[in-house]
Tab-separated table of C-alpha atoms in Angstrom:
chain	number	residue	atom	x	y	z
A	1	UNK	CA	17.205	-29.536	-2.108
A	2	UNK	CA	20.455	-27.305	-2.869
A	3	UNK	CA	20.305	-23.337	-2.802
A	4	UNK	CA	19.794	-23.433	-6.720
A	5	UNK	CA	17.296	-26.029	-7.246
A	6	UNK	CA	15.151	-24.525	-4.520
A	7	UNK	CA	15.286	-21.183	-6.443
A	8	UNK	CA	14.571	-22.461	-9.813
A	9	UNK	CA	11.299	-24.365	-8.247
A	10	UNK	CA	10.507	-21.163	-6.816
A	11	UNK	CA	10.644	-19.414	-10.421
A	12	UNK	CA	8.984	-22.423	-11.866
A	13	UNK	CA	6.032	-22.367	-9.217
A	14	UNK	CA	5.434	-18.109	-9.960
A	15	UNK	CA	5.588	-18.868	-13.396
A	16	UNK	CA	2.611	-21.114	-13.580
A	17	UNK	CA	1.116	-19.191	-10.567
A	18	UNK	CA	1.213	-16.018	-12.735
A	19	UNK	CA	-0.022	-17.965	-15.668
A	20	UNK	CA	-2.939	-19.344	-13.504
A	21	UNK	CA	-3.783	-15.762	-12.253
A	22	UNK	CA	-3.310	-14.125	-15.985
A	23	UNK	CA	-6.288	-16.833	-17.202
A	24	UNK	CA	-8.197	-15.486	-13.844
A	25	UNK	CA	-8.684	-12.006	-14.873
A	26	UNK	CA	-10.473	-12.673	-17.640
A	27	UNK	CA	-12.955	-14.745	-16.251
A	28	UNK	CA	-15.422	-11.883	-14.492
A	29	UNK	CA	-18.612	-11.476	-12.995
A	30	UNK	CA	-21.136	-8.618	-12.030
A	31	UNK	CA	-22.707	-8.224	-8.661
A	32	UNK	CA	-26.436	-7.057	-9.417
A	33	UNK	CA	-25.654	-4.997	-5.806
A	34	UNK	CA	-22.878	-2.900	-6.962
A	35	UNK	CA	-22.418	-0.951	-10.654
A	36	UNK	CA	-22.092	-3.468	-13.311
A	37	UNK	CA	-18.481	-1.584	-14.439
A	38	UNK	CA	-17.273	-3.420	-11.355
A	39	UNK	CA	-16.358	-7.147	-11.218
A	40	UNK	CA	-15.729	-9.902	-8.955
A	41	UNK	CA	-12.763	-12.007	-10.193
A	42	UNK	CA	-10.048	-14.264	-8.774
A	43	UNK	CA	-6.789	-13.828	-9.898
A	44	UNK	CA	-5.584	-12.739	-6.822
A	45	UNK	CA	-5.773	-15.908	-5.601
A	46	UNK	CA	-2.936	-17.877	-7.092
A	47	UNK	CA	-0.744	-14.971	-5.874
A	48	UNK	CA	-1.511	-15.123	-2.297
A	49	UNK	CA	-1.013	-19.273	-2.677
A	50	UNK	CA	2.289	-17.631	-3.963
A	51	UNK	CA	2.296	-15.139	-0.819
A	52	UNK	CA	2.110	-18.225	1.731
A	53	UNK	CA	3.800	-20.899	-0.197
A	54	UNK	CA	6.990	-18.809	-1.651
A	55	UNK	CA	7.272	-15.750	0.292
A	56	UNK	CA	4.985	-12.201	0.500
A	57	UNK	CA	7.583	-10.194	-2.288
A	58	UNK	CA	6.769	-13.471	-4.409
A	59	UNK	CA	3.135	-13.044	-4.163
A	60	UNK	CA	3.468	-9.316	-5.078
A	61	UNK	CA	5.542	-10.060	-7.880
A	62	UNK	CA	2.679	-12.686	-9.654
A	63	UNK	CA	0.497	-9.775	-9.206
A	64	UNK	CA	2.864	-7.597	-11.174
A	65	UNK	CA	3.989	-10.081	-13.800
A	66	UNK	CA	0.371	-11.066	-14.316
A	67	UNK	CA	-1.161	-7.356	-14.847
A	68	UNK	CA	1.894	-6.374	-17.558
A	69	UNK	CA	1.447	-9.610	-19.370
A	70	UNK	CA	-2.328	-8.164	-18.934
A	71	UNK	CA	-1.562	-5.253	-20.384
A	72	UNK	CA	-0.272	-6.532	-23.874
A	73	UNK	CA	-4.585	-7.148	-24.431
A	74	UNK	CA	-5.052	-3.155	-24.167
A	75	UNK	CA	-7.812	-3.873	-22.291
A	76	UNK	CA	-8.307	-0.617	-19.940
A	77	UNK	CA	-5.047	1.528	-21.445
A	78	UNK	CA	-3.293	0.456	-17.968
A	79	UNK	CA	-5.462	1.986	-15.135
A	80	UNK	CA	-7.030	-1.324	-14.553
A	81	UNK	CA	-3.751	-3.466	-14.010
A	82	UNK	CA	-2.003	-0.712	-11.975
A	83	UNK	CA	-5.230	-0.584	-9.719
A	84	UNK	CA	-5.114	-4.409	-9.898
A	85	UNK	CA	-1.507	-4.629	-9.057
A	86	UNK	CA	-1.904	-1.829	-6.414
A	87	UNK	CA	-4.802	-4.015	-4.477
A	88	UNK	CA	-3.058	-7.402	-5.077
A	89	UNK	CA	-0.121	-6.227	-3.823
A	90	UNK	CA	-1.419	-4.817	-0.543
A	91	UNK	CA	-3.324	-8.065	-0.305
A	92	UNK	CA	-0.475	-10.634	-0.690
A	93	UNK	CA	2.551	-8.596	1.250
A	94	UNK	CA	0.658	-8.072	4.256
A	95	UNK	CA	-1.189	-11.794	4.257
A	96	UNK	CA	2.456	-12.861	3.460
A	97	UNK	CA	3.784	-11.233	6.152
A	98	UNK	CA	1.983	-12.159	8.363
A	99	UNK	CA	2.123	-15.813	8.052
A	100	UNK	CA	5.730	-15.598	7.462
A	101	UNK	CA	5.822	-14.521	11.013
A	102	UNK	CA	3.259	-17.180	12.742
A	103	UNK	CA	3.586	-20.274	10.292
A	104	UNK	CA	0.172	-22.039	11.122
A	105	UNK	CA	-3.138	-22.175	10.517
A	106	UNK	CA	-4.096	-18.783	12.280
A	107	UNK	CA	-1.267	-17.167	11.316
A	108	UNK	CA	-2.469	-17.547	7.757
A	109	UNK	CA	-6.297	-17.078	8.541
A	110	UNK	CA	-5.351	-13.248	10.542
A	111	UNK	CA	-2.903	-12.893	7.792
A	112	UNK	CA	-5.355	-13.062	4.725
A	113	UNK	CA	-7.945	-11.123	6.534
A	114	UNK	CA	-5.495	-8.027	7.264
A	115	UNK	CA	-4.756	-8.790	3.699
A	116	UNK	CA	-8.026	-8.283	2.351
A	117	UNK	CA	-8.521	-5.172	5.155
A	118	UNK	CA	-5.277	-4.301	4.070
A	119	UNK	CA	-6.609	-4.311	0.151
A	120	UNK	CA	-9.809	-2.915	1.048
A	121	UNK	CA	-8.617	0.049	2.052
A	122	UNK	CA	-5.908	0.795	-0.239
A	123	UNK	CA	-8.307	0.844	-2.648
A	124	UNK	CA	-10.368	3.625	-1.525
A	125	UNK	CA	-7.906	6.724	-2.094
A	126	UNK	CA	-6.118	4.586	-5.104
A	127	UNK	CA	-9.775	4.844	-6.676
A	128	UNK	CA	-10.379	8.766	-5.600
A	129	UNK	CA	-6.780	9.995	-6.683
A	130	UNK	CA	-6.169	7.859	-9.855
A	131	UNK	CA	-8.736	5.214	-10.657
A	132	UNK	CA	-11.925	7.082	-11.552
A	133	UNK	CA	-9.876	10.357	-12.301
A	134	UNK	CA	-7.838	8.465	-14.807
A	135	UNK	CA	-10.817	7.073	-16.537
A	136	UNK	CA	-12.794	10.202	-16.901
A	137	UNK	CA	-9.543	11.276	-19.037
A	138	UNK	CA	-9.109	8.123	-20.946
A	139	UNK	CA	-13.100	7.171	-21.623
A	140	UNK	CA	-14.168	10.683	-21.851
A	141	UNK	CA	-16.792	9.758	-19.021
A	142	UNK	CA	-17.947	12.631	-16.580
A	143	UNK	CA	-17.869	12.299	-13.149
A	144	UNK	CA	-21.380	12.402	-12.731
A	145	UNK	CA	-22.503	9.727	-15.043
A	146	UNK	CA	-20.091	7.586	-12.786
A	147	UNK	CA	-21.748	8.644	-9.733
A	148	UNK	CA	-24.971	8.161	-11.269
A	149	UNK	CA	-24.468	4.882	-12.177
A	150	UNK	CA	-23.744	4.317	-7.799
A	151	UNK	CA	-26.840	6.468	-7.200
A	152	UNK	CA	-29.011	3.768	-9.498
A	153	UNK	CA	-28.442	1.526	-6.699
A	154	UNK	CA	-28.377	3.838	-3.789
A	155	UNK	CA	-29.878	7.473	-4.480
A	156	UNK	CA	-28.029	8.572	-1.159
A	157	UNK	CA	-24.563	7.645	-2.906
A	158	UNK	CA	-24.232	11.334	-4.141
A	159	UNK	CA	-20.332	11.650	-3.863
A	160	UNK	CA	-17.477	9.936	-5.145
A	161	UNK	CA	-15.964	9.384	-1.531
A	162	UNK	CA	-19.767	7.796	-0.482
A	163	UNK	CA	-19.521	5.637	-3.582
A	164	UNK	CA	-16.228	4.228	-2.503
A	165	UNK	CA	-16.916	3.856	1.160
A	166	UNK	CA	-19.849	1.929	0.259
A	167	UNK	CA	-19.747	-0.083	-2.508
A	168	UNK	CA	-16.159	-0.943	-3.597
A	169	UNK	CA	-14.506	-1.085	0.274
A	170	UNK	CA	-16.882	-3.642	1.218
A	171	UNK	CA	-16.721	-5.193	-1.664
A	172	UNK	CA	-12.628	-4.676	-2.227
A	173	UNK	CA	-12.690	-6.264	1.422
A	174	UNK	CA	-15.194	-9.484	0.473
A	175	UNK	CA	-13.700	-10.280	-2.948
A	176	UNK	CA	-10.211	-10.764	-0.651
A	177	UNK	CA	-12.145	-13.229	1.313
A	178	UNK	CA	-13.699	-15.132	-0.978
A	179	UNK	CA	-9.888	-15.544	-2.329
A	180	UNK	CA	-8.809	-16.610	1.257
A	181	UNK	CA	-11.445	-19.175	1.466
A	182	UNK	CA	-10.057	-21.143	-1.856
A	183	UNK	CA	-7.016	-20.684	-0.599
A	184	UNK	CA	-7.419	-22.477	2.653
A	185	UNK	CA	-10.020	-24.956	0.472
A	186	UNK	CA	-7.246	-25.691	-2.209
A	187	UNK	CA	-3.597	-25.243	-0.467
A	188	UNK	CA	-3.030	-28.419	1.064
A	189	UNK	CA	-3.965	-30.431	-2.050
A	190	UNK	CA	-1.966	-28.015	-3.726
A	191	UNK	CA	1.239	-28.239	-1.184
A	192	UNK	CA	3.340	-31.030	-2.566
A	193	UNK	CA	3.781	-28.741	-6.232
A	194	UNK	CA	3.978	-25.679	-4.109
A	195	UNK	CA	6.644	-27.121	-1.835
A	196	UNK	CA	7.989	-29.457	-3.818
């Protein structure tokens, strides 16, 4: 395969990666143990079959092309995506990384759970400093009634930082799992378009 050939597969692949993961987001589900405003999706998984297939920066960039062509549906005035992008980003460099550096099975396996560690804690100050801030400007929703909606579940969960810690890290930190496992379920089939 020449130099350009092997770059316009790679551009191909993304492309109906990102198209994949696009289709993902909007296919969402509530977890009756965490606030229904919170859902489990998986569009960050044809991005981190981008991360190990293509390269990490070519996993982070699906997650970027998918949340802007996201945005054109004006579904959350752009906090949503840039949180999204922010988390899939953390979650595909370092997985990518990682396997880029030990190309086997473990490689991949350590790489996708420091991913998802990786994600799950990212998301904890991204949520604090511009996530929940950003929509009490935006929906007009008080701080409170967000908390409240934690405390529903857990009366203890009295503070934003509580809330975070946990609900969404553990959570943040399983939904990257669950990704990893289709990954590893779905690559191989996959590897003859991925690697073509």
């Amino acid at each position: 395969m020449t130099k350009q050939t092997a770059k316009t597969h790679k551009l191909v692949v993304a492309a109906m990666l990102t198209a994949v993961a696009f289709v993902l987001q909007f296919i969402e589900f509530s977890i009756p143990i965490i606030p229904a405003f919170i859902k489990l999706d998986f569009s960050d998984l044809p991005a981190l079959l981008g991360a190990f297939a293509l390269g990490p920066v070519w996993g982070a960039a699906i997650e970027l092309v998918k949340n802007i062509i996201h945005l054109t549906c004006g579904s959350s005035a752009g906090v949503g995506e840039l949180a999204n992008f922010l988390f899939g980003a953390a979650f595909t460099l370092v997985a990518g990384f990682l396997y880029q550096y030990k190309k086997n099975r473990k490689g991949a396996i350590l790489g996708a759970v420091l991913g998802a560690l990786a994600m799950a804690v990212i998301a904890v100050p991204v949520n604090y400093f511009i996530v929940y801030p950003a929509y009490v400007v935006v929906y007009g929703m008080p701080m409170e009634a967000i908390i409240g909606m934690y405390q529903a579940i857990l009366p203890s969960a009295d503070s934003l930082v509580k809330c975070l810690l946990i609900f969404n890290l553990p959570f943040t930190f399983c939904k990257g799992i669950i990704d990893a496992v289709f990954c590893f379920l779905i690559y191989k089939p996959l590897s003859p378009l991925l690697h073509k």
